[in-house]
Amino acid sequence: MVKREKLSIDKEQSIRDIDVFKTLKEDEIRGIEGLFIVKHFRKGDYIFYEGDKEPGIYFVIDGIVKLIKETSEGKTVILQLTTKGESFGWLVMKGSKPTSTYSAQALVDTTVLYISNNDFLKLLLMHPALAVRITCEATKKVLEAYDRLKSLAVEKIEGRVASLLLELAGKIGDPDKDRITINAPITRQDIAEMAGTTVETAIRIISKWKKEGVLDTERGKIEIYDIDFLEEIVS
């Protein structure tokens, strides 16, 4: 169930912490703060579904959101994991309809800033320079999603799993002396859906790498001990 704003969230500071808004002045942040709504989602909650009309734009304050696409064969593919400071959703101009959509689901308890399509257009009219930065961010995400879909078609399965783990390590990994820890409850099912394979295959690959000392998995986290091994697979 979605909960509305909590007083503990500093909305102005949350906006200020997002890269695309960092060039705005203090009074400009205060001027746009009212356009945003803070929303909270529990682990497993859907933020919107594929085919929903005008879901608006979301910025992750805290947590992880997985962007999901259902294939024509009924399989689920995770296009991307969106983490703190990143955006998702889409902008629908008047009279137009989205032609390529996806669902968004909270992988863990997640807090987001939401802005409606109408208010987002107001924001861009108020600050045209934001349109350029946000367009660049959106383009980057489209290319990342394209690269993931392309890799599903051409890369071998072990390469896809290795690429996924490297992406997670880069986005949410916590580096230490001898390991990188991914502190998120990434399941074998999640790995399978993001790598475009079966759960059984994901289990086999992860179990093999555990025996070889490449990584370890515990409840709620993945520890990578040999990042070079993964990089060699995808090179």
Coordinates of C-alpha atoms in Angstrom, one line a residue:
M1 CA 0.0 0.0 0.0
V2 CA 1.2 3.5 -0.9
K3 CA 1.7 5.9 2.0
R4 CA 1.6 9.7 1.5
E5 CA 4.3 12.1 2.6
K6 CA 6.1 11.7 5.9
L7 CA 7.3 14.7 7.8
S8 CA 10.7 13.2 8.1
I9 CA 11.4 13.7 4.4
D10 CA 12.9 17.1 3.5
K11 CA 11.5 17.6 0.1
E12 CA 13.6 20.6 -0.8
Q13 CA 16.8 18.8 0.2
S14 CA 15.7 15.7 -1.7
I15 CA 15.2 17.8 -4.9
R16 CA 18.6 19.5 -4.3
D17 CA 20.3 16.1 -4.1
I18 CA 19.2 15.1 -7.6
D19 CA 21.9 15.8 -10.2
V20 CA 19.6 17.4 -12.8
F21 CA 18.5 20.0 -10.2
K22 CA 21.8 20.8 -8.7
T23 CA 22.4 23.9 -10.8
L24 CA 19.2 25.6 -9.5
K25 CA 19.5 28.3 -6.9
E26 CA 17.9 28.0 -3.4
D27 CA 15.0 30.3 -4.3
E28 CA 14.4 28.3 -7.5
I29 CA 14.3 25.0 -5.5
R30 CA 11.7 26.6 -3.2
G31 CA 9.8 27.7 -6.2
I32 CA 9.4 24.2 -7.7
E33 CA 9.1 22.3 -4.5
G34 CA 5.3 22.4 -4.5
L35 CA 5.2 20.6 -7.9
F36 CA 6.5 17.4 -6.3
I37 CA 4.9 14.8 -4.1
V38 CA 6.8 12.4 -1.9
K39 CA 5.5 8.8 -2.2
H40 CA 6.5 5.7 -0.3
F41 CA 6.3 2.2 -1.6
R42 CA 6.9 -1.1 0.2
K43 CA 9.0 -3.9 -1.2
G44 CA 7.0 -5.5 -4.1
D45 CA 4.6 -2.7 -4.6
Y46 CA 3.9 -1.7 -8.2
I47 CA 4.4 2.0 -8.8
F48 CA 2.7 1.8 -12.2
Y49 CA 1.8 -0.8 -14.7
E50 CA 2.6 -1.2 -18.3
G51 CA -0.1 0.5 -20.3
D52 CA -1.0 3.0 -17.6
K53 CA -1.9 6.5 -19.0
E54 CA 0.5 9.3 -18.1
P55 CA 2.3 7.9 -15.1
G56 CA 4.4 11.1 -14.9
I57 CA 8.0 11.3 -13.8
Y58 CA 9.6 9.8 -10.7
F59 CA 12.9 10.5 -9.0
V60 CA 14.3 7.9 -6.5
I61 CA 15.1 9.4 -3.1
D62 CA 15.9 6.1 -1.5
G63 CA 15.6 2.5 -2.5
I64 CA 15.6 0.5 -5.8
V65 CA 13.0 0.3 -8.5
K66 CA 13.0 -2.4 -11.2
L67 CA 11.6 -1.5 -14.6
I68 CA 9.9 -4.5 -16.1
K69 CA 8.8 -5.4 -19.6
E70 CA 6.5 -8.4 -20.5
T71 CA 7.5 -10.1 -23.7
S72 CA 5.0 -11.4 -26.3
E73 CA 5.9 -14.9 -25.0
G74 CA 4.7 -13.9 -21.5
K75 CA 8.2 -13.8 -20.1
T76 CA 9.3 -11.0 -17.7
V77 CA 12.5 -9.0 -18.5
I78 CA 13.9 -6.5 -16.1
L79 CA 15.1 -3.7 -18.3
Q80 CA 16.9 -1.7 -15.6
L81 CA 17.3 -1.1 -11.9
T82 CA 16.8 2.5 -11.0
T83 CA 18.5 3.7 -7.8
K84 CA 19.0 6.9 -5.7
G85 CA 19.0 10.1 -7.8
E86 CA 17.8 8.4 -11.0
S87 CA 14.5 9.0 -12.7
F88 CA 11.9 6.8 -14.5
G89 CA 8.5 7.1 -15.9
W90 CA 7.6 9.0 -19.1
L91 CA 6.3 12.2 -20.4
V92 CA 3.1 12.2 -22.5
M93 CA 2.4 15.3 -24.6
K94 CA -1.1 16.5 -25.1
G95 CA -3.0 14.2 -27.6
S96 CA -0.2 11.6 -27.7
K97 CA -0.1 8.1 -26.2
P98 CA 2.9 6.0 -25.1
T99 CA 3.8 3.4 -27.6
S100 CA 6.5 1.5 -25.7
T101 CA 5.9 1.2 -21.9
Y102 CA 6.9 -0.9 -18.9
S103 CA 5.9 -1.5 -15.4
A104 CA 7.8 -0.2 -12.3
Q105 CA 8.1 -2.2 -9.1
A106 CA 9.8 -1.5 -5.8
L107 CA 12.6 -4.0 -5.3
V108 CA 13.0 -2.8 -1.7
D109 CA 11.2 -0.2 0.4
T110 CA 11.4 2.8 -1.7
T111 CA 10.8 6.6 -1.5
V112 CA 10.3 8.7 -4.6
L113 CA 9.6 12.2 -5.7
Y114 CA 6.7 12.3 -8.1
I115 CA 5.7 15.0 -10.6
S116 CA 2.7 14.8 -12.9
N117 CA 3.0 15.4 -16.6
N118 CA 1.3 18.7 -16.5
D119 CA 3.5 20.0 -13.6
F120 CA 6.6 18.6 -15.3
L121 CA 5.8 20.7 -18.4
K122 CA 5.3 23.7 -16.2
L123 CA 8.7 23.0 -14.7
L124 CA 10.4 22.9 -18.1
L125 CA 8.8 26.2 -19.1
M126 CA 10.0 27.8 -15.8
H127 CA 13.5 26.4 -16.3
P128 CA 14.2 25.6 -20.0
A129 CA 17.8 24.5 -19.3
L130 CA 16.4 21.6 -17.3
A131 CA 14.9 20.2 -20.5
V132 CA 18.3 19.7 -22.0
R133 CA 19.7 17.9 -18.9
I134 CA 16.6 15.7 -18.4
T135 CA 16.6 14.9 -22.1
C136 CA 20.2 13.7 -21.9
E137 CA 19.3 11.6 -18.8
A138 CA 16.3 10.1 -20.6
T139 CA 18.4 9.3 -23.7
K140 CA 21.0 7.6 -21.6
K141 CA 18.4 5.4 -20.0
V142 CA 16.9 4.5 -23.4
L143 CA 20.4 3.5 -24.6
E144 CA 21.0 1.4 -21.5
A145 CA 17.7 -0.4 -22.0
Y146 CA 18.6 -1.0 -25.6
D147 CA 22.1 -2.3 -24.7
R148 CA 20.5 -4.7 -22.2
L149 CA 18.0 -6.0 -24.8
K150 CA 20.8 -6.3 -27.3
S151 CA 23.0 -8.3 -24.9
L152 CA 20.1 -10.7 -24.3
A153 CA 20.2 -11.5 -28.0
V154 CA 24.0 -11.8 -28.5
E155 CA 25.8 -12.5 -25.3
K156 CA 26.3 -15.9 -23.7
I157 CA 24.4 -16.5 -20.5
E158 CA 27.5 -16.3 -18.2
G159 CA 28.5 -13.0 -19.9
R160 CA 25.0 -11.6 -19.3
V161 CA 25.0 -12.5 -15.6
A162 CA 28.6 -11.1 -15.2
S163 CA 27.5 -7.9 -16.9
L164 CA 24.5 -7.6 -14.5
L165 CA 26.7 -8.1 -11.4
L166 CA 29.2 -5.5 -12.6
E167 CA 26.3 -3.1 -13.2
L168 CA 24.9 -3.7 -9.8
A169 CA 28.4 -3.3 -8.2
G170 CA 28.9 0.0 -10.0
K171 CA 25.5 1.4 -9.0
I172 CA 24.9 0.2 -5.5
G173 CA 28.1 -1.7 -4.6
D174 CA 29.9 -0.9 -1.3
P175 CA 33.7 -1.5 -2.0
D176 CA 35.9 -2.8 0.8
K177 CA 39.5 -4.0 0.8
D178 CA 38.8 -7.5 -0.6
R179 CA 35.3 -7.4 -1.8
I180 CA 32.4 -5.3 -3.2
T181 CA 29.1 -5.8 -1.3
I182 CA 25.8 -5.3 -3.0
N183 CA 23.5 -4.6 -0.1
A184 CA 20.1 -5.4 -1.8
P185 CA 17.8 -8.4 -1.7
I186 CA 18.6 -9.5 -5.3
T187 CA 17.0 -12.9 -5.7
R188 CA 17.9 -15.6 -8.2
Q189 CA 14.6 -14.8 -9.9
D190 CA 15.7 -11.2 -10.3
I191 CA 19.0 -12.2 -11.7
A192 CA 17.3 -14.6 -14.2
E193 CA 14.8 -11.9 -15.3
M194 CA 17.6 -9.3 -15.8
A195 CA 19.9 -11.7 -17.6
G196 CA 17.1 -13.2 -19.7
T197 CA 17.5 -16.7 -18.6
T198 CA 15.8 -19.3 -16.4
V199 CA 16.0 -19.4 -12.6
E200 CA 17.6 -22.8 -12.8
T201 CA 20.4 -21.5 -15.0
A202 CA 20.9 -18.5 -12.8
I203 CA 21.2 -20.8 -9.7
R204 CA 23.7 -23.0 -11.5
I205 CA 25.9 -20.1 -12.5
I206 CA 25.9 -18.4 -9.1
S207 CA 26.5 -21.7 -7.4
K208 CA 29.5 -22.4 -9.7
W209 CA 31.0 -19.0 -9.0
K210 CA 30.4 -19.4 -5.2
K211 CA 32.4 -22.7 -5.3
E212 CA 35.2 -21.0 -7.3
G213 CA 35.4 -18.2 -4.7
V214 CA 34.3 -15.4 -7.1
L215 CA 31.4 -14.4 -5.0
D216 CA 29.2 -15.3 -2.1
T217 CA 25.5 -14.7 -1.5
E218 CA 23.8 -14.3 1.9
R219 CA 20.3 -13.2 2.8
G220 CA 19.9 -9.7 1.5
K221 CA 23.3 -9.2 -0.1
I222 CA 25.9 -10.3 -2.7
E223 CA 29.6 -10.2 -2.0
I224 CA 31.9 -10.1 -5.0
Y225 CA 35.5 -11.2 -4.2
D226 CA 36.9 -11.4 -7.8
I227 CA 35.7 -8.5 -9.8
D228 CA 38.5 -9.1 -12.4
F229 CA 37.0 -12.5 -13.1
L230 CA 33.7 -11.0 -14.1
E231 CA 35.3 -8.2 -16.1
E232 CA 37.3 -10.9 -18.1
I233 CA 34.1 -12.7 -19.0
V234 CA 32.5 -9.7 -20.5
S235 CA 35.6 -8.3 -22.2

